[in-house]
mmCIF file of C-alpha atoms in Angstrom:
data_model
loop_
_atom_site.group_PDB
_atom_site.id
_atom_site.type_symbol
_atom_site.label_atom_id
_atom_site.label_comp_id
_atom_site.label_asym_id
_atom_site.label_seq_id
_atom_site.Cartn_x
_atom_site.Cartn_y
_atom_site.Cartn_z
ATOM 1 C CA UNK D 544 -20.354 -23.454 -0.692
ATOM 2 C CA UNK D 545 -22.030 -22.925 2.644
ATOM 3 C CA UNK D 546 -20.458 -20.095 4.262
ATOM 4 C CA UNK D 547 -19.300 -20.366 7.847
ATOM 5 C CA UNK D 548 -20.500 -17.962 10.145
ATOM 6 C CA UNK D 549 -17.392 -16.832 12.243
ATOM 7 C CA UNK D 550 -18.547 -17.591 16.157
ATOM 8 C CA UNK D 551 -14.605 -15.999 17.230
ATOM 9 C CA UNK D 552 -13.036 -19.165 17.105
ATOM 10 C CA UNK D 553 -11.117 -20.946 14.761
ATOM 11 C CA UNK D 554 -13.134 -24.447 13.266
ATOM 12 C CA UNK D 555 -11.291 -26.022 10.406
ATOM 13 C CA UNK D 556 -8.439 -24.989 8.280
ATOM 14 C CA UNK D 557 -8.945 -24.338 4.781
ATOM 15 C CA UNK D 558 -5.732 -22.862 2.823
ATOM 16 C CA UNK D 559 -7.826 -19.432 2.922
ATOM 17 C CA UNK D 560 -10.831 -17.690 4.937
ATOM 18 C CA UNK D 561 -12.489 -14.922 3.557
ATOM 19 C CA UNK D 562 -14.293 -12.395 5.559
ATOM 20 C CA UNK D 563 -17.467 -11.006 4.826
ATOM 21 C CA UNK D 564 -20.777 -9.061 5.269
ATOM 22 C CA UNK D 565 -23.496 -11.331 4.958
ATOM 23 C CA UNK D 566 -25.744 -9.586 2.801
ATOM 24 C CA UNK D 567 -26.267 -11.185 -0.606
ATOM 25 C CA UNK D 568 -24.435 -8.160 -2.182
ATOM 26 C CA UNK D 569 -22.089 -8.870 0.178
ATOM 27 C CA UNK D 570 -21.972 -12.165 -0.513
ATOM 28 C CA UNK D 571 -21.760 -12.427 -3.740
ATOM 29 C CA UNK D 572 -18.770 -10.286 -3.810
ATOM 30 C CA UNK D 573 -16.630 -12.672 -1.645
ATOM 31 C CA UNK D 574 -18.131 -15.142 -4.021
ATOM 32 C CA UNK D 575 -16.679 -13.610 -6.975
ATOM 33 C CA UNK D 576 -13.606 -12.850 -4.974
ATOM 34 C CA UNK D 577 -13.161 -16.803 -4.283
ATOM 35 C CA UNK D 578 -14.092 -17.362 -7.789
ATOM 36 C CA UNK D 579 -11.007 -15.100 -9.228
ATOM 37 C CA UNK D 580 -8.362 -16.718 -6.870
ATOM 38 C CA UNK D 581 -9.274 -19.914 -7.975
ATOM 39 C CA UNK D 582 -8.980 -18.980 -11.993
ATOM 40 C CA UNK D 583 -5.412 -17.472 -11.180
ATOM 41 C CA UNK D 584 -4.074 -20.232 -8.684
ATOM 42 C CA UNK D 585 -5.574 -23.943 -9.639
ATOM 43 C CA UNK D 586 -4.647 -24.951 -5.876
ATOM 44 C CA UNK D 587 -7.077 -23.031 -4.966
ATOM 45 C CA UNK D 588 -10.162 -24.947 -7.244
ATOM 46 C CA UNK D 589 -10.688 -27.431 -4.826
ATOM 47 C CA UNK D 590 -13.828 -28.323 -3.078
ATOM 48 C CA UNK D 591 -13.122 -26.117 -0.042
ATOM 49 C CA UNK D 592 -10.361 -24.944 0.245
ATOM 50 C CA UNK D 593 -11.589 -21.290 0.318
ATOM 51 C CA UNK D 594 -14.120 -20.602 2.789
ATOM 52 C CA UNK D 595 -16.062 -17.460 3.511
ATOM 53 C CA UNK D 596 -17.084 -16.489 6.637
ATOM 54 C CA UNK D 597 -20.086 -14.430 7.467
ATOM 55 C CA UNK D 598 -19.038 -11.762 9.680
ATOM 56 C CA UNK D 599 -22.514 -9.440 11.470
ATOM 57 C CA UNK D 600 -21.056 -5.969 11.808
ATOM 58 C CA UNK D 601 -22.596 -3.027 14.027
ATOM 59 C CA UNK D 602 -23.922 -1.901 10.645
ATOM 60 C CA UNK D 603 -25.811 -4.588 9.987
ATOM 61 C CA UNK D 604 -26.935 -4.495 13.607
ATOM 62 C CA UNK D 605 -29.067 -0.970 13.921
ATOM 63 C CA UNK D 606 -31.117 -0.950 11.197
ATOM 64 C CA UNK D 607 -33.766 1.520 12.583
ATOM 65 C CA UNK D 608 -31.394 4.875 12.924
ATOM 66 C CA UNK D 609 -29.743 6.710 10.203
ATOM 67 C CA UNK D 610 -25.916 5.600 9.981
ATOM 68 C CA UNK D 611 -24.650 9.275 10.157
ATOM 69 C CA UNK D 612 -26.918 8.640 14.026
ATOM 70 C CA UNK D 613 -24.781 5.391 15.095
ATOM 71 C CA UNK D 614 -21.171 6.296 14.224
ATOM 72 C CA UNK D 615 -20.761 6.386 10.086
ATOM 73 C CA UNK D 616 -17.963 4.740 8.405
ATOM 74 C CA UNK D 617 -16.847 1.884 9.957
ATOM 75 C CA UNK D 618 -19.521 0.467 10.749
ATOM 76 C CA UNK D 619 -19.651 -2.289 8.276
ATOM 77 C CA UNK D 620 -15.885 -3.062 8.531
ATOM 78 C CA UNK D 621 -15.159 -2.777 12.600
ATOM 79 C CA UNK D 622 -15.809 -6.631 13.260
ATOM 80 C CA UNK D 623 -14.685 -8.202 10.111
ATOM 81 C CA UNK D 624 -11.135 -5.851 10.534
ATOM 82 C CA UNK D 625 -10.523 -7.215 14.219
ATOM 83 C CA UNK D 626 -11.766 -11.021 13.269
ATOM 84 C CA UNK D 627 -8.657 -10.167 10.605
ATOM 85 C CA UNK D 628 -6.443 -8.532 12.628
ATOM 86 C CA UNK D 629 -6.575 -11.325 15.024
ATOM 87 C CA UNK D 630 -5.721 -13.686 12.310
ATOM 88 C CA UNK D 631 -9.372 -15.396 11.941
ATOM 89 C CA UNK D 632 -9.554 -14.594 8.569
ATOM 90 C CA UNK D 633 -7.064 -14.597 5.788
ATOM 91 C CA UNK D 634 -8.686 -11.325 3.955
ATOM 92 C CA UNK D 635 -11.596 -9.361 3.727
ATOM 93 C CA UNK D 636 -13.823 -8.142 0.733
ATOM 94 C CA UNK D 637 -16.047 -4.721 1.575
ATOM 95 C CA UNK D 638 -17.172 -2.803 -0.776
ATOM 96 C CA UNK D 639 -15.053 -0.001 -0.999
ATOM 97 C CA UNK D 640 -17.078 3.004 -0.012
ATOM 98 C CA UNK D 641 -17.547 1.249 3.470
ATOM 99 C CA UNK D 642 -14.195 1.448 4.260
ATOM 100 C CA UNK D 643 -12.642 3.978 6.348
ATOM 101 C CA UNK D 644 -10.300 6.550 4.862
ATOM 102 C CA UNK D 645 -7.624 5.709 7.835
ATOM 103 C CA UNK D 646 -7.263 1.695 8.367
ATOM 104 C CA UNK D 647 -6.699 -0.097 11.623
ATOM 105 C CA UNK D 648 -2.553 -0.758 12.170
ATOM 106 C CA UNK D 649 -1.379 -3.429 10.446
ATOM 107 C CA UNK D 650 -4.220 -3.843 7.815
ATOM 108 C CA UNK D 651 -3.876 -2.410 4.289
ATOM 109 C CA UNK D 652 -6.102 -2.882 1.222
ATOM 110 C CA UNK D 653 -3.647 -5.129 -0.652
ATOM 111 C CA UNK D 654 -6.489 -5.636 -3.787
ATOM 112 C CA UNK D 655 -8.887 -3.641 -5.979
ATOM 113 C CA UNK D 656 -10.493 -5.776 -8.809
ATOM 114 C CA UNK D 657 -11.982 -3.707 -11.618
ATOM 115 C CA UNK D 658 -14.633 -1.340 -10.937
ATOM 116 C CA UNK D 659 -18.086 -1.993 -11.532
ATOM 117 C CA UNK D 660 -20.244 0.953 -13.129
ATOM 118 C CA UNK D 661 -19.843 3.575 -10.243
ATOM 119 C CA UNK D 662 -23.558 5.757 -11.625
ATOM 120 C CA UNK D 663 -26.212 5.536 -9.244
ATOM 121 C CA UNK D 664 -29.709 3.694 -10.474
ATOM 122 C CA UNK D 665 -33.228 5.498 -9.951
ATOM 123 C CA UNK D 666 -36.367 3.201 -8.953
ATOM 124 C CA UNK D 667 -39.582 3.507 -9.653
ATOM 125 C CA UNK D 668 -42.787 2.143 -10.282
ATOM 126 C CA UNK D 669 -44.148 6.128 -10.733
ATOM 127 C CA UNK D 670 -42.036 7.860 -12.568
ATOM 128 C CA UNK D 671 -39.266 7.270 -15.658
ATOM 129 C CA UNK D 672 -36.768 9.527 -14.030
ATOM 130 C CA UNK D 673 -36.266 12.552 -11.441
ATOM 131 C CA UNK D 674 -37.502 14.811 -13.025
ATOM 132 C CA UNK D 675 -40.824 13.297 -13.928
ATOM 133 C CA UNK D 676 -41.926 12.706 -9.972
ATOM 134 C CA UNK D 677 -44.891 14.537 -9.175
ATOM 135 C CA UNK D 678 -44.345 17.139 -6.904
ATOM 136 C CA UNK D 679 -44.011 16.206 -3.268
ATOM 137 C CA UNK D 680 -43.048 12.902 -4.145
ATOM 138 C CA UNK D 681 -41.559 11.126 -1.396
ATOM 139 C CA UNK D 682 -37.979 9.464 -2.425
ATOM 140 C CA UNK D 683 -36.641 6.978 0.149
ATOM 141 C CA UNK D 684 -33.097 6.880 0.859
ATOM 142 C CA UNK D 685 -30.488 6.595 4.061
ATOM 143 C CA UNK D 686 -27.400 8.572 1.738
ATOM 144 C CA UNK D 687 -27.034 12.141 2.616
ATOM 145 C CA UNK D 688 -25.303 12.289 -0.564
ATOM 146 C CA UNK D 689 -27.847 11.393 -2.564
ATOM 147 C CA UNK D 690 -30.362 13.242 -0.531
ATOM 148 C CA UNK D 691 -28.362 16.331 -0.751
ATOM 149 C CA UNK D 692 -28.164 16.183 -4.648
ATOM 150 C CA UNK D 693 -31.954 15.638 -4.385
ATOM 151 C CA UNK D 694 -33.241 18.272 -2.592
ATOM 152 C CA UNK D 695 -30.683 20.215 -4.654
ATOM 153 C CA UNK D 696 -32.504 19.523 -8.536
ATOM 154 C CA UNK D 697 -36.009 18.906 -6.406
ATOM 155 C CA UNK D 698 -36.387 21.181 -3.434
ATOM 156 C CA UNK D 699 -39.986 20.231 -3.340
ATOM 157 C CA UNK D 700 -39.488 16.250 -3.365
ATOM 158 C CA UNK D 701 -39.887 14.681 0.641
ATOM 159 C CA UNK D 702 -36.683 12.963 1.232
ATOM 160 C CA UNK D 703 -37.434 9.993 4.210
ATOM 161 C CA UNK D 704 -34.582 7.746 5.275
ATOM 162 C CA UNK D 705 -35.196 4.218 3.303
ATOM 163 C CA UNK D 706 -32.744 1.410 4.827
ATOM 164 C CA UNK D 707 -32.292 -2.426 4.438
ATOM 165 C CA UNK D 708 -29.934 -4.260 1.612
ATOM 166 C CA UNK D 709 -30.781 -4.036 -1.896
ATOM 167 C CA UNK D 710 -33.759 -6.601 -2.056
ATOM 168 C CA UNK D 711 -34.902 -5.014 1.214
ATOM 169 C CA UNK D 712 -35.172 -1.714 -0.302
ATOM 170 C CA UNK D 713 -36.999 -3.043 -3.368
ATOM 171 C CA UNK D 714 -39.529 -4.570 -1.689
ATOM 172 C CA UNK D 715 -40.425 -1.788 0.440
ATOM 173 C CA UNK D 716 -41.034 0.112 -2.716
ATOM 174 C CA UNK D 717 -43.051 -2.276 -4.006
ATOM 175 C CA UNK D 718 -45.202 -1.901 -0.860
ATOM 176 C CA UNK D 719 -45.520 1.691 -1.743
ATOM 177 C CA UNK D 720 -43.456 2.855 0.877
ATOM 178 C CA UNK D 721 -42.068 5.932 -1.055
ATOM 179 C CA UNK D 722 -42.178 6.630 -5.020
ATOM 180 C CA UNK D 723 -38.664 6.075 -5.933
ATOM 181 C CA UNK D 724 -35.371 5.032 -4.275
ATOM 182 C CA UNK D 725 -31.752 5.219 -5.545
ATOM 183 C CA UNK D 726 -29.287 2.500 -5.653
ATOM 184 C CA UNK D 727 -26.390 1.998 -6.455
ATOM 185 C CA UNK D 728 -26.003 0.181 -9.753
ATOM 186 C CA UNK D 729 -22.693 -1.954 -9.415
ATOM 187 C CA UNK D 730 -24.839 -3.897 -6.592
ATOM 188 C CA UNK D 731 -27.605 -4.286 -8.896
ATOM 189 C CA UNK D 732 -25.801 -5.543 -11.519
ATOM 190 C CA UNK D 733 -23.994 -7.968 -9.669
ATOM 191 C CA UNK D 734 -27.012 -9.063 -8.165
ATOM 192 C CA UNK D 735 -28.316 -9.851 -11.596
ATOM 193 C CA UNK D 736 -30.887 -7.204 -11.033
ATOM 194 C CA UNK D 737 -30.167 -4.808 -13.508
ATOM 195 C CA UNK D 738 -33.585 -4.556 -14.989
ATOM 196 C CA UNK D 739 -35.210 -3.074 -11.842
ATOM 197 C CA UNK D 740 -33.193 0.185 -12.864
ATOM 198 C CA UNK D 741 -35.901 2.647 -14.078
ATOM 199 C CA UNK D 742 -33.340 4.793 -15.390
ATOM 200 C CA UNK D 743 -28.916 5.078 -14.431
ATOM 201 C CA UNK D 744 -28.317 8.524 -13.752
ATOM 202 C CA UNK D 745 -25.422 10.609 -15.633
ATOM 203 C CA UNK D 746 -22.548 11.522 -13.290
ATOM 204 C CA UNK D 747 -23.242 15.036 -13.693
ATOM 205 C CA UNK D 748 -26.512 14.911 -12.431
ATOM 206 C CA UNK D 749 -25.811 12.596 -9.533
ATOM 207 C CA UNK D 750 -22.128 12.389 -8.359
ATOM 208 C CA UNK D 751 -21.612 9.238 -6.826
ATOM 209 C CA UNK D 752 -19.740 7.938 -3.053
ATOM 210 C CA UNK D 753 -16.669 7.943 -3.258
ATOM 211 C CA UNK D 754 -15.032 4.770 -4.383
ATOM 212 C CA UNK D 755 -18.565 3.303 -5.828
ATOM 213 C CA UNK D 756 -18.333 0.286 -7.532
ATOM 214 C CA UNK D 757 -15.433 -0.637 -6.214
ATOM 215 C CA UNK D 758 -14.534 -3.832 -4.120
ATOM 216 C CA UNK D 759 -11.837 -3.966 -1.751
ATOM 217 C CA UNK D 760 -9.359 -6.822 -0.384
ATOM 218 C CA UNK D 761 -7.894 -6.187 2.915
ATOM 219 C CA UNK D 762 -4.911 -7.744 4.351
ATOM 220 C CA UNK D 763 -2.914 -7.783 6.532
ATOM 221 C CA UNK D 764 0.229 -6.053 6.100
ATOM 222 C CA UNK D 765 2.977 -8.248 6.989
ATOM 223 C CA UNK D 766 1.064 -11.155 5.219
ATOM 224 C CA UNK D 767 3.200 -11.580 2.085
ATOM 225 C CA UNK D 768 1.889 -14.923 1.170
ATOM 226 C CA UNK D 769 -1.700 -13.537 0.943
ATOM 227 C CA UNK D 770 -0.553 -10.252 -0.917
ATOM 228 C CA UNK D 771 1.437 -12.119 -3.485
ATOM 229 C CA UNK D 772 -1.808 -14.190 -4.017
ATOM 230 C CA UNK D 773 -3.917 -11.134 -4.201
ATOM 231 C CA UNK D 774 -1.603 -9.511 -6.961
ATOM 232 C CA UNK D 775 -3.304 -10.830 -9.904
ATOM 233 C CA UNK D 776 -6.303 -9.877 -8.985
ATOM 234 C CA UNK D 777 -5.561 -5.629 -8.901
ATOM 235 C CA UNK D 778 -6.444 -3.356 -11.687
ATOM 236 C CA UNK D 779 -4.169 -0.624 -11.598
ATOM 237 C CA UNK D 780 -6.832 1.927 -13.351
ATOM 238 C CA UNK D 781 -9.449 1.007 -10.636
ATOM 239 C CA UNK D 782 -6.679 1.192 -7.909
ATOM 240 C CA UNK D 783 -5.274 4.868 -9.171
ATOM 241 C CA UNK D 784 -9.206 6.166 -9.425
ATOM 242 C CA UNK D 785 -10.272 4.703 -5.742
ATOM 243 C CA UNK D 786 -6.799 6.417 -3.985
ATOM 244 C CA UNK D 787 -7.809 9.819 -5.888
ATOM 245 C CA UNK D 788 -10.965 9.663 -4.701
ATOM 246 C CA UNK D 789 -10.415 8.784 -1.239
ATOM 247 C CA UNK D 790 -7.467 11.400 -1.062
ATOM 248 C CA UNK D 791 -10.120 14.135 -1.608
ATOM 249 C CA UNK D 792 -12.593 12.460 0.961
ATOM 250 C CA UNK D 793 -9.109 12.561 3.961
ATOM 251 C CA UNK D 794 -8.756 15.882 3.077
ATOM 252 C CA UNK D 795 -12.256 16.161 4.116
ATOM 253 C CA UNK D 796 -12.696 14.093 7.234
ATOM 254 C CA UNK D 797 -12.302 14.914 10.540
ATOM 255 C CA UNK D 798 -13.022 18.406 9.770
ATOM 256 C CA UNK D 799 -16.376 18.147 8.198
ATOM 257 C CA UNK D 800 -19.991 15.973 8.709
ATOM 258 C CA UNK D 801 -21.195 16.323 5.395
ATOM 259 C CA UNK D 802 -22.226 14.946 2.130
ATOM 260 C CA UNK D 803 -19.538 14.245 -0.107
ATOM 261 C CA UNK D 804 -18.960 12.805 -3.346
ATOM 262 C CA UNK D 805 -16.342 12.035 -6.149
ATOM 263 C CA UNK D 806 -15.510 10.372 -9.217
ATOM 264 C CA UNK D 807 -12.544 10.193 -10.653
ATOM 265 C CA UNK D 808 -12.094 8.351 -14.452
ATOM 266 C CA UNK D 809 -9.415 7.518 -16.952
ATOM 267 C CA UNK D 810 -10.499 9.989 -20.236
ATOM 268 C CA UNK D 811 -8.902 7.967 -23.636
ATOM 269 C CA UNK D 812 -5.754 9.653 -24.064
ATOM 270 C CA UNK D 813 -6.361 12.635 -21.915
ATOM 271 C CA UNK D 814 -5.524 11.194 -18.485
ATOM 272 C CA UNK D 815 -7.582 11.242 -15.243
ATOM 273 C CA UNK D 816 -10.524 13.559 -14.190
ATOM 274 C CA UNK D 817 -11.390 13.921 -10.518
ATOM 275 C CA UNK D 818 -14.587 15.159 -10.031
ATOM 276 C CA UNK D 819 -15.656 16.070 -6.334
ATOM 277 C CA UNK D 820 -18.286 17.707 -4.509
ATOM 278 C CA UNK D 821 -19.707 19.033 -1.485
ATOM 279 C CA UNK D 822 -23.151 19.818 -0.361
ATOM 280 C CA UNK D 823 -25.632 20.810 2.421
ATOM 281 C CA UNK D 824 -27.486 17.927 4.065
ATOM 282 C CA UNK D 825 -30.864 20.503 2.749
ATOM 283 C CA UNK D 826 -29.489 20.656 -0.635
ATOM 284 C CA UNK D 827 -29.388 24.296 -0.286
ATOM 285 C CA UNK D 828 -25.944 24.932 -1.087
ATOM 286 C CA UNK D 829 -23.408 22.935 -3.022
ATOM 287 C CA UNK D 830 -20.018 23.271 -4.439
ATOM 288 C CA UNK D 831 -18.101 21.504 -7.101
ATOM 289 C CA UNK D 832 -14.186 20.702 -8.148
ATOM 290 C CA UNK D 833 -12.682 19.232 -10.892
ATOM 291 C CA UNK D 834 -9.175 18.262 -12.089
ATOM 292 C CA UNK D 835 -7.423 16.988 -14.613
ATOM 293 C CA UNK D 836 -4.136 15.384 -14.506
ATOM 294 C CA UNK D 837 -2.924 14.178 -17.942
ATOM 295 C CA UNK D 838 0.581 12.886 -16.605
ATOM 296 C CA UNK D 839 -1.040 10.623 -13.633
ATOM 297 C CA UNK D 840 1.451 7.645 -13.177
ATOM 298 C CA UNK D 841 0.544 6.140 -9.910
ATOM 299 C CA UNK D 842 -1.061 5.929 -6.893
ATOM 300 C CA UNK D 843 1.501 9.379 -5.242
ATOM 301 C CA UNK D 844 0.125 11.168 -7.572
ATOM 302 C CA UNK D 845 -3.436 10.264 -7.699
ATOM 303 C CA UNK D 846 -3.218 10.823 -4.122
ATOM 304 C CA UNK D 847 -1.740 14.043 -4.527
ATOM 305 C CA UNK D 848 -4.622 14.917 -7.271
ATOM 306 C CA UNK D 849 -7.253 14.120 -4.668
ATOM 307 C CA UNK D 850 -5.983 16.213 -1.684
ATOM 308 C CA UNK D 851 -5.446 19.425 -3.994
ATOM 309 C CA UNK D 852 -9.339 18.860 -4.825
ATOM 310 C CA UNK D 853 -10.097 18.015 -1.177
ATOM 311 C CA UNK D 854 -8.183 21.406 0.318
ATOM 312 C CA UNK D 855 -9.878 23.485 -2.661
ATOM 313 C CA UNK D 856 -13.564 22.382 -1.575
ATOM 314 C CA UNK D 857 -12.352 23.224 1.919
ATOM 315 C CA UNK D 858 -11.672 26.894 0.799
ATOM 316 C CA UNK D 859 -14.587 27.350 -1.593
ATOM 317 C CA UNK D 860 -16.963 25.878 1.177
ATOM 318 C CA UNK D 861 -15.780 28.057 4.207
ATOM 319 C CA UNK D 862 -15.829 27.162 7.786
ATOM 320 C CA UNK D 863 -18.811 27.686 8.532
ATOM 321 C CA UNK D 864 -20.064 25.207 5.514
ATOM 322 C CA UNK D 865 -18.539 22.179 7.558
ATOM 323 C CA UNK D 866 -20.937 22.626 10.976
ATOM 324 C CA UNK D 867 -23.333 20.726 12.120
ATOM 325 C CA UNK D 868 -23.909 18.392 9.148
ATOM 326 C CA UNK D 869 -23.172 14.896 8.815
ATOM 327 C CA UNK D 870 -21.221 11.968 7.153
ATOM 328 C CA UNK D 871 -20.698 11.648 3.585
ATOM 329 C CA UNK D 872 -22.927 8.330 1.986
ATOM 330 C CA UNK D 873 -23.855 6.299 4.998
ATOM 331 C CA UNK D 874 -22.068 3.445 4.406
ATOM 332 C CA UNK D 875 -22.995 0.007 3.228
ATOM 333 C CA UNK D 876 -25.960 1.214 1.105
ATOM 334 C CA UNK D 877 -25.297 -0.338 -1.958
#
């Protein structure tokens, strides 16, 4: 299927529109999000009777600043949230570290799928991991997180901002741009690109965004017909991790411009671990919290996990921690 490239006006009427980046990651996502609805409802199997449209968002607009420079999170959801809320699309698929930890009225993320591998990937043509770039190394990257936790384990690596979608990315370090990059691995995988993973980093050496590897369906609210339609499609595990996670990253925003990260994960019979962390853009100083919540029933709770994590990385940090840095994991760098 072709997708149709939304031009603010409404064209034909298929039973469904979805809304999308159009990045291949991107893409590919609404792809597999068209894919699922059609497995779980046969009406919707048809030759076209889901289209997605290709929405170009102010992220995908600046490509030569640093996001944290241009306005942070949002940025790759602003357009495709107001071609929604205005009722050009049906729903929208973003990958979930994109979105916003406060939606626009009216919208809600009705949908999260199960979550891809959340660990971050290291790239290179130099070196089989970190720790074996030569010193001085130059690592491209446009996270702060992942900078952060960089120049943390490598003080002495050169950390340049390295933008551009996944294939982008790879080709500039083919070109020798910089030594090694970092990506996330859910993208690569669904990309089919696994094998251009050097190495995927352990969690404890590189925390990830919050909510990576997770996709997203947004909705709006009073829309029952799409949110009964979406049902199917949630995993409850993946759903109970992402509202932890983001419940720590509220409890940071609006008070602090600075890298952030968290995981939390289902343990076999223990219950869940949240796992956050905050850091200095420089790496210089960095603090960690983790919980464990063996009774964790639902989303309340998960959400209640996350801001006790959030508030103690607020008091371990200090005031003064939370000045003049900048956003968590630009977003859309996947």
């Amino acid at each position: 299927m072709r997708p149709w490239r939304y031009t603010g006006a409404m064209t034909t009427t298929p039973q469904l529109r979805i809304g999308t980046r159009g990045s291949p990651l991107a893409l590919t996502q609404a792809e597999m999000v068209r894919d699922q609805l059609a497995q779980v409802h046969p009406h919707l199997a048809a030759p076209e009777s889901v289209e997605i449209a290709v929405i170009k968002t102010s992220g995908d607009k600046f490509l030569d600043r640093p996001l944290a420079d241009i306005g942070g999170k949002g940025l790759f959801t602003k357009e495709i949230e107001e071609a929604l809320g205005e009722g050009h699309i049906h729903m929208a698929v973003h990958s979930m570290k994109d979105v916003p930890t406060v939606l626009p009225g009216g919208l809600v993320i009705s949908c999260i799928p199960p979550r891809e591998d959340p660990r971050d990937a290291f790239i290179s043509n130099r070196a089989a991991d970190i720790e074996e770039l030569p010193h001085g190394a130059v690592v491209g990257t446009a996270s702060l997180r992942r900078a952060a936790q960089l120049r943390n384990l490598r003080p002495d690596l050169v950390v340049e901002t390295l933008r551009g979608n996944v294939q982008t990315r790879l080709r500039k370090l083919e070109e020798g741009v910089a030594a090694a990059t970092l990506l996330a691995f859910a993208g690569l995988k669904r990309l089919g690109l696994e094998n251009c993973a050097t190495t995927v980093l352990e969690t404890d050496l590189m925390l990830p965004a919050v909510a990576q590897g997770a996709i997203g369906i947004e909705c709006r609210e009073e829309d029952a017909a799409i949110r009964e339609l979406l049902a199917p499609l949630n995993h409850s595990q993946s759903e109970i991790c992402v509202a932890a996670e983001r419940a720590m990253l509220a409890a940071l925003d609006g008070s602090c411009r600075t890298p952030i990260a968290a995981l939390a994960e289902y343990e076999g019979g223990k219950g869940l671990n949240l796992r956050g962390l905050v850091a200095r853009p420089d790496g210089s100083r960095l603090h960690r919290v983790s919980r464990d919540f063996t009774s964790c029933g639902g989303i309340a709770e998960a959400r209640e996990l996350g801001r006790d994590a959030g508030e103690e990385l607020l008091r371990a940090a200090g005031p003064g921690f939370f000045n003049g840095g900048s956003p968590d994991d630009s977003p859309g760098k996947n």
